[in-house]
């Protein structure tokens, strides 16, 4: 398939979903068929039928995307990334326009298995990956130009590790957290108040009010512990995209990023709290620190409230993928559920949620010997103990 045909799948293209007909739909179908999802040549390949809808949803599920069956900019991009295999192209660091794809994931995983520090395995050829490539090249006698070309690929295949696994990144993260120490003073946390799509303007206004208030409560408690806290934007102002907000967090050199959101659903029975961290489950790669942080937040909120526990999940959303620090998104209930809406409308309830989030931040940096049971830690007691 030519690159010219791929231009139909640019991020600026319209969103395609079940019932649409377009040449771009045929290209989407072809891309999915190469991945073993759906058939490529039905009677009408340009028709977005039920079978293609199922294939799109399966792809989104595999790749940690929002599973809605709609092919928008995020799904376009990941579909394009999925076409690359290691060796298909030269891989090099291009500041401001990072190469991304399944081939980069494979390279990062191969280097990690060989003991080189690639940073997060995220499928993006960033500066840390370039440094790992240079270090590998120096070790095997290849000119250390930081570009993964034929000579480097040949050396990689020759030195394929006999043993894999062990989660070396997780061990490095644990050591780094220990070096930071238990005190929150001097740490930097970015808070991202995010308003989800709502079925009507009234619900959106309520979501903005709740999230703005919750973000301020989290910010206030963090500042009281000595944390330097930043908001990615003010709720109600023109929202920037997830990539831009992630880049803002990266510029602050934050230790953690917390995205806050309330949800909505066409099913009024949908209820509960869930947390999300960066992960590519299809490749067995994820942020171990993000997973730990999401788990702490989830358990603290569930222990302190009566919200339904919807657990923690790996996702490849842009905010989670592009942040260099551990990041978590918290979906604190559904405004379309009467019970959750009543809870979220209560300032005292939002106070409890804010405390749970900040306690989870503190627990990220506590040694097991000084940590306490979930739901029992109180910020005032903690501050006194750490003085």
mmCIF file of C-alpha atoms in Angstrom:
data_model
loop_
_atom_site.group_PDB
_atom_site.id
_atom_site.type_symbol
_atom_site.label_atom_id
_atom_site.label_comp_id
_atom_site.label_asym_id
_atom_site.label_seq_id
_atom_site.Cartn_x
_atom_site.Cartn_y
_atom_site.Cartn_z
ATOM 1 C CA UNK A 1 0.000 0.000 0.000
ATOM 2 C CA UNK A 2 1.532 3.323 -1.020
ATOM 3 C CA UNK A 3 2.256 6.203 1.329
ATOM 4 C CA UNK A 4 0.025 8.342 -0.889
ATOM 5 C CA UNK A 5 -2.912 6.139 0.042
ATOM 6 C CA UNK A 6 -1.991 6.566 3.708
ATOM 7 C CA UNK A 7 -2.545 10.325 3.464
ATOM 8 C CA UNK A 8 -6.251 9.572 3.735
ATOM 9 C CA UNK A 9 -5.544 8.550 7.325
ATOM 10 C CA UNK A 10 -3.978 11.806 8.490
ATOM 11 C CA UNK A 11 -4.838 13.119 11.974
ATOM 12 C CA UNK A 12 -6.800 15.945 10.328
ATOM 13 C CA UNK A 13 -9.098 13.470 8.559
ATOM 14 C CA UNK A 14 -12.710 13.080 9.738
ATOM 15 C CA UNK A 15 -13.750 10.405 12.201
ATOM 16 C CA UNK A 16 -15.118 7.247 10.591
ATOM 17 C CA UNK A 17 -17.593 4.931 12.283
ATOM 18 C CA UNK A 18 -20.186 2.281 11.523
ATOM 19 C CA UNK A 19 -22.455 3.326 8.654
ATOM 20 C CA UNK A 20 -19.918 5.544 6.864
ATOM 21 C CA UNK A 21 -18.764 4.936 3.300
ATOM 22 C CA UNK A 22 -15.413 6.255 2.000
ATOM 23 C CA UNK A 23 -12.200 5.126 0.255
ATOM 24 C CA UNK A 24 -10.508 5.760 3.614
ATOM 25 C CA UNK A 25 -12.688 3.018 5.111
ATOM 26 C CA UNK A 26 -11.183 0.587 2.619
ATOM 27 C CA UNK A 27 -7.708 1.618 3.770
ATOM 28 C CA UNK A 28 -8.699 1.140 7.420
ATOM 29 C CA UNK A 29 -10.005 -2.307 6.549
ATOM 30 C CA UNK A 30 -6.743 -3.171 4.762
ATOM 31 C CA UNK A 31 -4.621 -2.044 7.708
ATOM 32 C CA UNK A 32 -6.641 -4.152 10.130
ATOM 33 C CA UNK A 33 -6.547 -7.204 7.865
ATOM 34 C CA UNK A 34 -2.729 -7.058 7.851
ATOM 35 C CA UNK A 35 -2.948 -7.403 11.625
ATOM 36 C CA UNK A 36 -5.261 -10.388 11.353
ATOM 37 C CA UNK A 37 -8.371 -8.446 12.269
ATOM 38 C CA UNK A 38 -11.360 -8.730 9.926
ATOM 39 C CA UNK A 39 -11.583 -9.520 6.238
ATOM 40 C CA UNK A 40 -10.026 -7.290 3.586
ATOM 41 C CA UNK A 41 -12.324 -7.880 0.612
ATOM 42 C CA UNK A 42 -16.025 -7.953 1.520
ATOM 43 C CA UNK A 43 -18.633 -7.148 -1.124
ATOM 44 C CA UNK A 44 -18.324 -3.421 -0.406
ATOM 45 C CA UNK A 45 -14.893 -2.644 1.137
ATOM 46 C CA UNK A 46 -15.673 1.088 1.402
ATOM 47 C CA UNK A 47 -18.661 0.422 3.664
ATOM 48 C CA UNK A 48 -18.043 0.627 7.429
ATOM 49 C CA UNK A 49 -20.133 -2.410 8.359
ATOM 50 C CA UNK A 50 -20.693 -4.329 11.590
ATOM 51 C CA UNK A 51 -17.736 -6.641 10.940
ATOM 52 C CA UNK A 52 -15.364 -3.685 10.545
ATOM 53 C CA UNK A 53 -16.806 -2.118 13.696
ATOM 54 C CA UNK A 54 -15.933 -5.300 15.610
ATOM 55 C CA UNK A 55 -12.433 -5.344 14.110
ATOM 56 C CA UNK A 56 -11.829 -1.696 15.069
ATOM 57 C CA UNK A 57 -13.007 -2.344 18.623
ATOM 58 C CA UNK A 58 -10.751 -5.395 18.908
ATOM 59 C CA UNK A 59 -7.777 -3.317 17.703
ATOM 60 C CA UNK A 60 -8.559 -0.526 20.152
ATOM 61 C CA UNK A 61 -8.804 -3.037 22.990
ATOM 62 C CA UNK A 62 -5.468 -4.613 22.080
ATOM 63 C CA UNK A 63 -3.699 -1.265 21.831
ATOM 64 C CA UNK A 64 -5.009 0.353 25.011
ATOM 65 C CA UNK A 65 -7.195 2.918 23.236
ATOM 66 C CA UNK A 66 -10.710 4.017 24.121
ATOM 67 C CA UNK A 67 -12.959 1.282 22.740
ATOM 68 C CA UNK A 68 -15.687 3.162 20.868
ATOM 69 C CA UNK A 69 -15.475 1.701 17.338
ATOM 70 C CA UNK A 70 -14.725 5.153 15.892
ATOM 71 C CA UNK A 71 -11.540 5.648 13.862
ATOM 72 C CA UNK A 72 -10.340 9.119 14.776
ATOM 73 C CA UNK A 73 -6.888 10.690 15.020
ATOM 74 C CA UNK A 74 -5.668 8.470 17.881
ATOM 75 C CA UNK A 75 -6.701 5.232 16.170
ATOM 76 C CA UNK A 76 -5.319 6.511 12.812
ATOM 77 C CA UNK A 77 -1.951 7.116 14.402
ATOM 78 C CA UNK A 78 -1.730 3.756 16.143
ATOM 79 C CA UNK A 79 -2.862 1.947 12.996
ATOM 80 C CA UNK A 80 -0.001 3.599 11.147
ATOM 81 C CA UNK A 81 2.489 2.731 13.900
ATOM 82 C CA UNK A 82 1.360 -0.913 13.841
ATOM 83 C CA UNK A 83 2.545 -1.395 10.229
ATOM 84 C CA UNK A 84 6.245 -1.129 11.058
ATOM 85 C CA UNK A 85 8.451 -4.123 11.822
ATOM 86 C CA UNK A 86 12.024 -3.872 13.082
ATOM 87 C CA UNK A 87 14.244 -3.556 9.999
ATOM 88 C CA UNK A 88 11.638 -1.899 7.783
ATOM 89 C CA UNK A 89 13.295 1.521 8.103
ATOM 90 C CA UNK A 90 16.220 3.355 9.651
ATOM 91 C CA UNK A 91 15.471 4.404 13.214
ATOM 92 C CA UNK A 92 17.006 7.600 14.514
ATOM 93 C CA UNK A 93 16.247 10.365 16.980
ATOM 94 C CA UNK A 94 14.462 13.305 15.338
ATOM 95 C CA UNK A 95 13.840 16.004 17.995
ATOM 96 C CA UNK A 96 10.377 17.492 17.736
ATOM 97 C CA UNK A 97 9.123 14.700 15.474
ATOM 98 C CA UNK A 98 9.919 11.400 17.136
ATOM 99 C CA UNK A 99 9.693 8.237 15.078
ATOM 100 C CA UNK A 100 7.050 5.947 16.568
ATOM 101 C CA UNK A 101 5.907 2.443 15.773
ATOM 102 C CA UNK A 102 5.958 -1.234 16.623
ATOM 103 C CA UNK A 103 9.527 -1.404 15.300
ATOM 104 C CA UNK A 104 10.636 1.088 17.963
ATOM 105 C CA UNK A 105 8.896 -0.987 20.640
ATOM 106 C CA UNK A 106 10.769 -4.074 19.408
ATOM 107 C CA UNK A 107 14.090 -2.186 19.448
ATOM 108 C CA UNK A 108 13.512 -0.819 22.953
ATOM 109 C CA UNK A 109 12.509 -4.233 24.274
ATOM 110 C CA UNK A 110 15.542 -5.911 22.661
ATOM 111 C CA UNK A 111 17.930 -3.354 24.167
ATOM 112 C CA UNK A 112 16.249 -3.599 27.554
ATOM 113 C CA UNK A 113 16.591 -7.385 27.539
ATOM 114 C CA UNK A 114 20.308 -6.927 26.819
ATOM 115 C CA UNK A 115 20.675 -4.662 29.857
ATOM 116 C CA UNK A 116 20.679 -1.197 28.258
ATOM 117 C CA UNK A 117 18.707 1.684 29.742
ATOM 118 C CA UNK A 118 16.079 2.743 27.212
ATOM 119 C CA UNK A 119 13.772 4.507 29.636
ATOM 120 C CA UNK A 120 10.114 3.673 29.171
ATOM 121 C CA UNK A 121 9.253 1.145 26.458
ATOM 122 C CA UNK A 122 6.724 3.370 24.694
ATOM 123 C CA UNK A 123 7.411 2.921 20.978
ATOM 124 C CA UNK A 124 8.857 6.445 20.611
ATOM 125 C CA UNK A 125 12.485 6.926 19.544
ATOM 126 C CA UNK A 126 13.427 9.573 22.074
ATOM 127 C CA UNK A 127 16.735 10.797 23.476
ATOM 128 C CA UNK A 128 17.014 7.983 26.036
ATOM 129 C CA UNK A 129 16.538 5.363 23.322
ATOM 130 C CA UNK A 130 19.187 7.074 21.204
ATOM 131 C CA UNK A 131 21.639 6.953 24.132
ATOM 132 C CA UNK A 132 20.899 3.244 24.603
ATOM 133 C CA UNK A 133 21.550 2.588 20.897
ATOM 134 C CA UNK A 134 24.871 4.480 21.063
ATOM 135 C CA UNK A 135 25.929 2.528 24.148
ATOM 136 C CA UNK A 136 25.029 -0.764 22.473
ATOM 137 C CA UNK A 137 26.945 0.251 19.336
ATOM 138 C CA UNK A 138 30.044 1.076 21.378
ATOM 139 C CA UNK A 139 29.836 -2.327 23.047
ATOM 140 C CA UNK A 140 29.639 -4.272 19.777
ATOM 141 C CA UNK A 141 32.095 -2.219 17.719
ATOM 142 C CA UNK A 142 29.554 -0.465 15.484
ATOM 143 C CA UNK A 143 30.061 3.285 14.821
ATOM 144 C CA UNK A 144 28.080 4.926 17.669
ATOM 145 C CA UNK A 145 25.876 7.228 15.614
ATOM 146 C CA UNK A 146 22.665 6.468 17.527
ATOM 147 C CA UNK A 147 20.917 5.276 14.363
ATOM 148 C CA UNK A 148 19.556 1.752 14.152
ATOM 149 C CA UNK A 149 20.528 0.625 10.670
ATOM 150 C CA UNK A 150 21.629 -2.667 9.056
ATOM 151 C CA UNK A 151 24.870 -3.073 11.039
ATOM 152 C CA UNK A 152 23.143 -2.427 14.355
ATOM 153 C CA UNK A 153 20.246 -4.740 13.489
ATOM 154 C CA UNK A 154 22.710 -7.501 12.564
ATOM 155 C CA UNK A 155 24.479 -7.112 15.901
ATOM 156 C CA UNK A 156 21.155 -7.130 17.757
ATOM 157 C CA UNK A 157 20.065 -10.357 16.091
ATOM 158 C CA UNK A 158 23.451 -11.959 16.801
ATOM 159 C CA UNK A 159 23.250 -11.045 20.505
ATOM 160 C CA UNK A 160 19.654 -12.007 21.131
ATOM 161 C CA UNK A 161 19.445 -12.677 24.901
ATOM 162 C CA UNK A 162 18.914 -16.251 26.046
ATOM 163 C CA UNK A 163 16.905 -15.110 29.082
ATOM 164 C CA UNK A 164 14.208 -12.470 29.025
ATOM 165 C CA UNK A 165 12.043 -10.798 31.628
ATOM 166 C CA UNK A 166 12.847 -9.806 35.187
ATOM 167 C CA UNK A 167 11.405 -6.305 34.706
ATOM 168 C CA UNK A 168 14.729 -4.393 34.915
ATOM 169 C CA UNK A 169 12.940 -1.068 34.521
ATOM 170 C CA UNK A 170 10.810 -1.835 37.596
ATOM 171 C CA UNK A 171 13.931 -2.395 39.696
ATOM 172 C CA UNK A 172 15.456 0.856 38.457
ATOM 173 C CA UNK A 173 12.228 2.704 39.316
ATOM 174 C CA UNK A 174 12.186 1.296 42.850
ATOM 175 C CA UNK A 175 15.773 2.396 43.384
ATOM 176 C CA UNK A 176 15.027 5.880 42.045
ATOM 177 C CA UNK A 177 12.010 6.255 44.346
ATOM 178 C CA UNK A 178 14.149 5.243 47.321
ATOM 179 C CA UNK A 179 16.727 7.891 46.401
ATOM 180 C CA UNK A 180 14.033 10.576 46.318
ATOM 181 C CA UNK A 181 13.293 9.934 50.003
ATOM 182 C CA UNK A 182 9.983 10.067 51.900
ATOM 183 C CA UNK A 183 9.683 13.837 52.242
ATOM 184 C CA UNK A 184 7.310 15.514 49.789
ATOM 185 C CA UNK A 185 8.984 18.901 50.245
ATOM 186 C CA UNK A 186 10.641 19.919 46.985
ATOM 187 C CA UNK A 187 8.818 17.431 44.815
ATOM 188 C CA UNK A 188 6.858 18.623 41.763
ATOM 189 C CA UNK A 189 3.401 17.332 40.834
ATOM 190 C CA UNK A 190 1.344 18.337 37.796
ATOM 191 C CA UNK A 191 -2.462 18.230 38.092
ATOM 192 C CA UNK A 192 -4.444 17.889 34.880
ATOM 193 C CA UNK A 193 -8.152 18.763 35.311
ATOM 194 C CA UNK A 194 -9.828 17.043 32.352
ATOM 195 C CA UNK A 195 -13.466 17.326 31.309
ATOM 196 C CA UNK A 196 -14.801 14.308 29.417
ATOM 197 C CA UNK A 197 -17.365 14.515 26.653
ATOM 198 C CA UNK A 198 -20.801 14.940 28.177
ATOM 199 C CA UNK A 199 -24.191 14.202 26.577
ATOM 200 C CA UNK A 200 -25.528 17.731 27.216
ATOM 201 C CA UNK A 201 -24.235 21.221 28.137
ATOM 202 C CA UNK A 202 -25.735 21.062 31.625
ATOM 203 C CA UNK A 203 -23.744 17.981 32.531
ATOM 204 C CA UNK A 204 -20.597 19.509 31.058
ATOM 205 C CA UNK A 205 -20.997 22.606 33.243
ATOM 206 C CA UNK A 206 -21.435 20.368 36.283
ATOM 207 C CA UNK A 207 -18.358 18.343 35.315
ATOM 208 C CA UNK A 208 -16.303 21.527 34.963
ATOM 209 C CA UNK A 209 -17.439 22.736 38.385
ATOM 210 C CA UNK A 210 -16.664 19.432 40.104
ATOM 211 C CA UNK A 211 -13.291 18.860 38.459
ATOM 212 C CA UNK A 212 -12.174 22.460 39.002
ATOM 213 C CA UNK A 213 -13.025 22.206 42.690
ATOM 214 C CA UNK A 214 -11.422 18.772 43.101
ATOM 215 C CA UNK A 215 -8.232 19.919 41.368
ATOM 216 C CA UNK A 216 -7.981 22.924 43.710
ATOM 217 C CA UNK A 217 -8.470 20.699 46.757
ATOM 218 C CA UNK A 218 -5.721 18.328 45.598
ATOM 219 C CA UNK A 219 -3.458 21.276 44.763
ATOM 220 C CA UNK A 220 -4.028 22.901 48.173
ATOM 221 C CA UNK A 221 -3.201 19.725 50.083
ATOM 222 C CA UNK A 222 -0.090 19.089 48.025
ATOM 223 C CA UNK A 223 1.187 22.626 48.569
ATOM 224 C CA UNK A 224 0.586 22.230 52.314
ATOM 225 C CA UNK A 225 2.961 19.231 52.297
ATOM 226 C CA UNK A 226 5.707 21.232 50.573
ATOM 227 C CA UNK A 227 5.003 20.045 47.020
ATOM 228 C CA UNK A 228 5.294 22.452 44.113
ATOM 229 C CA UNK A 229 2.021 21.874 42.225
ATOM 230 C CA UNK A 230 1.128 23.025 38.701
ATOM 231 C CA UNK A 231 -2.172 22.898 36.820
ATOM 232 C CA UNK A 232 -1.963 22.097 33.108
ATOM 233 C CA UNK A 233 -4.762 24.616 32.495
ATOM 234 C CA UNK A 234 -7.715 26.295 34.156
ATOM 235 C CA UNK A 235 -11.023 24.502 33.760
ATOM 236 C CA UNK A 236 -13.283 26.457 31.426
ATOM 237 C CA UNK A 237 -10.388 27.881 29.431
ATOM 238 C CA UNK A 238 -9.733 26.572 25.943
ATOM 239 C CA UNK A 239 -8.499 23.005 26.385
ATOM 240 C CA UNK A 240 -5.276 21.925 24.756
ATOM 241 C CA UNK A 241 -4.677 18.394 23.526
ATOM 242 C CA UNK A 242 -3.229 15.575 25.600
ATOM 243 C CA UNK A 243 0.173 15.799 23.899
ATOM 244 C CA UNK A 244 0.457 19.512 24.693
ATOM 245 C CA UNK A 245 -0.509 18.913 28.328
ATOM 246 C CA UNK A 246 2.015 16.084 28.584
ATOM 247 C CA UNK A 247 4.719 18.346 27.161
ATOM 248 C CA UNK A 248 3.809 20.967 29.769
ATOM 249 C CA UNK A 249 4.282 18.353 32.508
ATOM 250 C CA UNK A 250 7.638 17.361 30.995
ATOM 251 C CA UNK A 251 8.821 20.986 30.967
ATOM 252 C CA UNK A 252 8.205 21.249 34.720
ATOM 253 C CA UNK A 253 10.406 18.190 35.377
ATOM 254 C CA UNK A 254 7.563 16.861 37.507
ATOM 255 C CA UNK A 255 7.891 13.762 39.651
ATOM 256 C CA UNK A 256 4.243 12.773 39.096
ATOM 257 C CA UNK A 257 1.293 13.746 36.897
ATOM 258 C CA UNK A 258 -2.330 13.357 38.031
ATOM 259 C CA UNK A 259 -5.205 13.729 35.566
ATOM 260 C CA UNK A 260 -8.665 14.125 37.125
ATOM 261 C CA UNK A 261 -11.922 13.406 35.314
ATOM 262 C CA UNK A 262 -15.566 12.539 35.901
ATOM 263 C CA UNK A 263 -17.220 10.244 33.398
ATOM 264 C CA UNK A 264 -20.557 9.841 31.620
ATOM 265 C CA UNK A 265 -22.337 6.897 30.032
ATOM 266 C CA UNK A 266 -25.477 6.136 28.103
ATOM 267 C CA UNK A 267 -26.109 3.456 30.710
ATOM 268 C CA UNK A 268 -27.256 5.113 33.957
ATOM 269 C CA UNK A 269 -26.181 1.979 35.838
ATOM 270 C CA UNK A 270 -22.503 2.647 35.022
ATOM 271 C CA UNK A 271 -20.827 3.778 38.235
ATOM 272 C CA UNK A 272 -17.565 3.712 40.128
ATOM 273 C CA UNK A 273 -13.957 4.887 40.185
ATOM 274 C CA UNK A 274 -11.138 3.653 37.961
ATOM 275 C CA UNK A 275 -7.508 4.610 37.421
ATOM 276 C CA UNK A 276 -5.312 4.296 34.352
ATOM 277 C CA UNK A 277 -1.563 4.142 33.751
ATOM 278 C CA UNK A 278 0.574 3.851 30.627
ATOM 279 C CA UNK A 279 0.789 0.374 29.168
ATOM 280 C CA UNK A 280 1.031 -1.438 25.839
ATOM 281 C CA UNK A 281 -0.394 -4.790 26.862
ATOM 282 C CA UNK A 282 -0.163 -6.013 23.251
ATOM 283 C CA UNK A 283 3.633 -5.721 23.606
ATOM 284 C CA UNK A 284 3.962 -6.590 27.279
ATOM 285 C CA UNK A 285 5.349 -3.116 28.038
ATOM 286 C CA UNK A 286 4.147 -0.629 30.622
ATOM 287 C CA UNK A 287 5.184 1.942 33.209
ATOM 288 C CA UNK A 288 5.852 0.036 36.422
ATOM 289 C CA UNK A 289 5.873 3.265 38.440
ATOM 290 C CA UNK A 290 2.636 4.377 36.783
ATOM 291 C CA UNK A 291 1.077 1.013 37.571
ATOM 292 C CA UNK A 292 2.129 1.302 41.202
ATOM 293 C CA UNK A 293 0.855 4.875 41.514
ATOM 294 C CA UNK A 294 -2.485 4.035 39.884
ATOM 295 C CA UNK A 295 -2.912 1.096 42.251
ATOM 296 C CA UNK A 296 -2.216 3.260 45.299
ATOM 297 C CA UNK A 297 -4.691 5.925 44.193
ATOM 298 C CA UNK A 298 -7.360 3.336 43.382
ATOM 299 C CA UNK A 299 -7.043 1.543 46.700
ATOM 300 C CA UNK A 300 -7.021 4.753 48.754
ATOM 301 C CA UNK A 301 -10.169 6.107 47.103
ATOM 302 C CA UNK A 302 -12.021 2.782 47.365
ATOM 303 C CA UNK A 303 -11.024 2.385 51.022
ATOM 304 C CA UNK A 304 -12.240 5.875 51.961
ATOM 305 C CA UNK A 305 -15.456 6.062 49.894
ATOM 306 C CA UNK A 306 -18.292 3.786 48.804
ATOM 307 C CA UNK A 307 -17.566 4.189 45.093
ATOM 308 C CA UNK A 308 -17.622 0.945 43.118
ATOM 309 C CA UNK A 309 -14.102 -0.389 42.513
ATOM 310 C CA UNK A 310 -13.558 -0.515 38.726
ATOM 311 C CA UNK A 311 -9.842 -1.242 39.238
ATOM 312 C CA UNK A 312 -6.710 0.023 37.479
ATOM 313 C CA UNK A 313 -6.036 -0.487 33.772
ATOM 314 C CA UNK A 314 -3.183 -0.010 31.295
ATOM 315 C CA UNK A 315 -3.908 2.437 28.467
ATOM 316 C CA UNK A 316 -1.843 4.068 25.734
ATOM 317 C CA UNK A 317 -3.616 7.439 25.786
ATOM 318 C CA UNK A 318 -1.390 10.333 24.755
ATOM 319 C CA UNK A 319 -1.191 11.984 28.182
ATOM 320 C CA UNK A 320 -0.002 8.728 29.768
ATOM 321 C CA UNK A 321 2.327 7.837 26.905
ATOM 322 C CA UNK A 322 4.047 11.184 26.376
ATOM 323 C CA UNK A 323 4.748 12.099 30.000
ATOM 324 C CA UNK A 324 8.243 11.205 31.139
ATOM 325 C CA UNK A 325 7.190 10.889 34.787
ATOM 326 C CA UNK A 326 4.720 8.346 36.267
ATOM 327 C CA UNK A 327 1.240 9.522 35.296
ATOM 328 C CA UNK A 328 -2.225 8.370 36.251
ATOM 329 C CA UNK A 329 -5.710 9.314 35.129
ATOM 330 C CA UNK A 330 -8.459 9.045 37.714
ATOM 331 C CA UNK A 331 -12.086 8.717 36.599
ATOM 332 C CA UNK A 332 -13.919 9.633 39.803
ATOM 333 C CA UNK A 333 -17.457 8.400 39.170
ATOM 334 C CA UNK A 334 -20.182 8.944 36.584
ATOM 335 C CA UNK A 335 -22.345 12.056 36.480
ATOM 336 C CA UNK A 336 -24.945 10.040 34.560
ATOM 337 C CA UNK A 337 -25.376 7.763 37.596
ATOM 338 C CA UNK A 338 -27.677 9.275 40.282
ATOM 339 C CA UNK A 339 -25.664 7.819 43.175
ATOM 340 C CA UNK A 340 -22.262 8.933 41.876
ATOM 341 C CA UNK A 341 -23.648 12.347 40.897
ATOM 342 C CA UNK A 342 -24.978 12.909 44.419
ATOM 343 C CA UNK A 343 -21.633 11.954 45.942
ATOM 344 C CA UNK A 344 -19.622 14.139 43.581
ATOM 345 C CA UNK A 345 -21.914 17.087 44.253
ATOM 346 C CA UNK A 346 -21.026 16.989 47.972
ATOM 347 C CA UNK A 347 -17.970 19.141 48.869
ATOM 348 C CA UNK A 348 -17.220 16.880 51.847
ATOM 349 C CA UNK A 349 -17.002 13.884 49.506
ATOM 350 C CA UNK A 350 -14.617 15.741 47.186
ATOM 351 C CA UNK A 351 -12.538 16.547 50.262
ATOM 352 C CA UNK A 352 -12.210 12.840 51.034
ATOM 353 C CA UNK A 353 -11.213 12.056 47.435
ATOM 354 C CA UNK A 354 -8.600 14.840 47.457
ATOM 355 C CA UNK A 355 -7.066 13.499 50.663
ATOM 356 C CA UNK A 356 -6.998 9.974 49.207
ATOM 357 C CA UNK A 357 -5.104 11.212 46.142
ATOM 358 C CA UNK A 358 -2.518 13.121 48.171
ATOM 359 C CA UNK A 359 -2.013 10.214 50.576
ATOM 360 C CA UNK A 360 -1.338 8.019 47.528
ATOM 361 C CA UNK A 361 1.286 10.545 46.402
ATOM 362 C CA UNK A 362 2.983 10.263 49.793
ATOM 363 C CA UNK A 363 2.817 6.469 49.811
ATOM 364 C CA UNK A 364 4.742 6.394 46.513
ATOM 365 C CA UNK A 365 7.801 7.495 48.494
ATOM 366 C CA UNK A 366 7.410 5.587 51.765
ATOM 367 C CA UNK A 367 9.462 2.517 52.537
ATOM 368 C CA UNK A 368 7.399 -0.579 53.411
ATOM 369 C CA UNK A 369 8.643 -0.278 57.011
ATOM 370 C CA UNK A 370 7.177 3.208 57.438
ATOM 371 C CA UNK A 371 4.065 2.747 55.286
ATOM 372 C CA UNK A 372 0.677 1.990 56.791
ATOM 373 C CA UNK A 373 -2.470 0.170 55.786
ATOM 374 C CA UNK A 374 -4.567 1.508 52.938
ATOM 375 C CA UNK A 375 -7.186 4.007 54.032
ATOM 376 C CA UNK A 376 -5.691 4.693 57.474
ATOM 377 C CA UNK A 377 -3.029 7.299 56.725
ATOM 378 C CA UNK A 378 -3.974 10.904 57.545
ATOM 379 C CA UNK A 379 -2.050 13.849 56.150
ATOM 380 C CA UNK A 380 -1.838 15.794 59.421
ATOM 381 C CA UNK A 381 -0.448 12.759 61.251
ATOM 382 C CA UNK A 382 1.919 12.033 58.386
ATOM 383 C CA UNK A 383 3.359 15.547 58.313
ATOM 384 C CA UNK A 384 3.990 15.411 62.046
ATOM 385 C CA UNK A 385 5.709 12.018 61.780
ATOM 386 C CA UNK A 386 8.043 13.116 58.962
ATOM 387 C CA UNK A 387 9.243 16.327 60.614
#
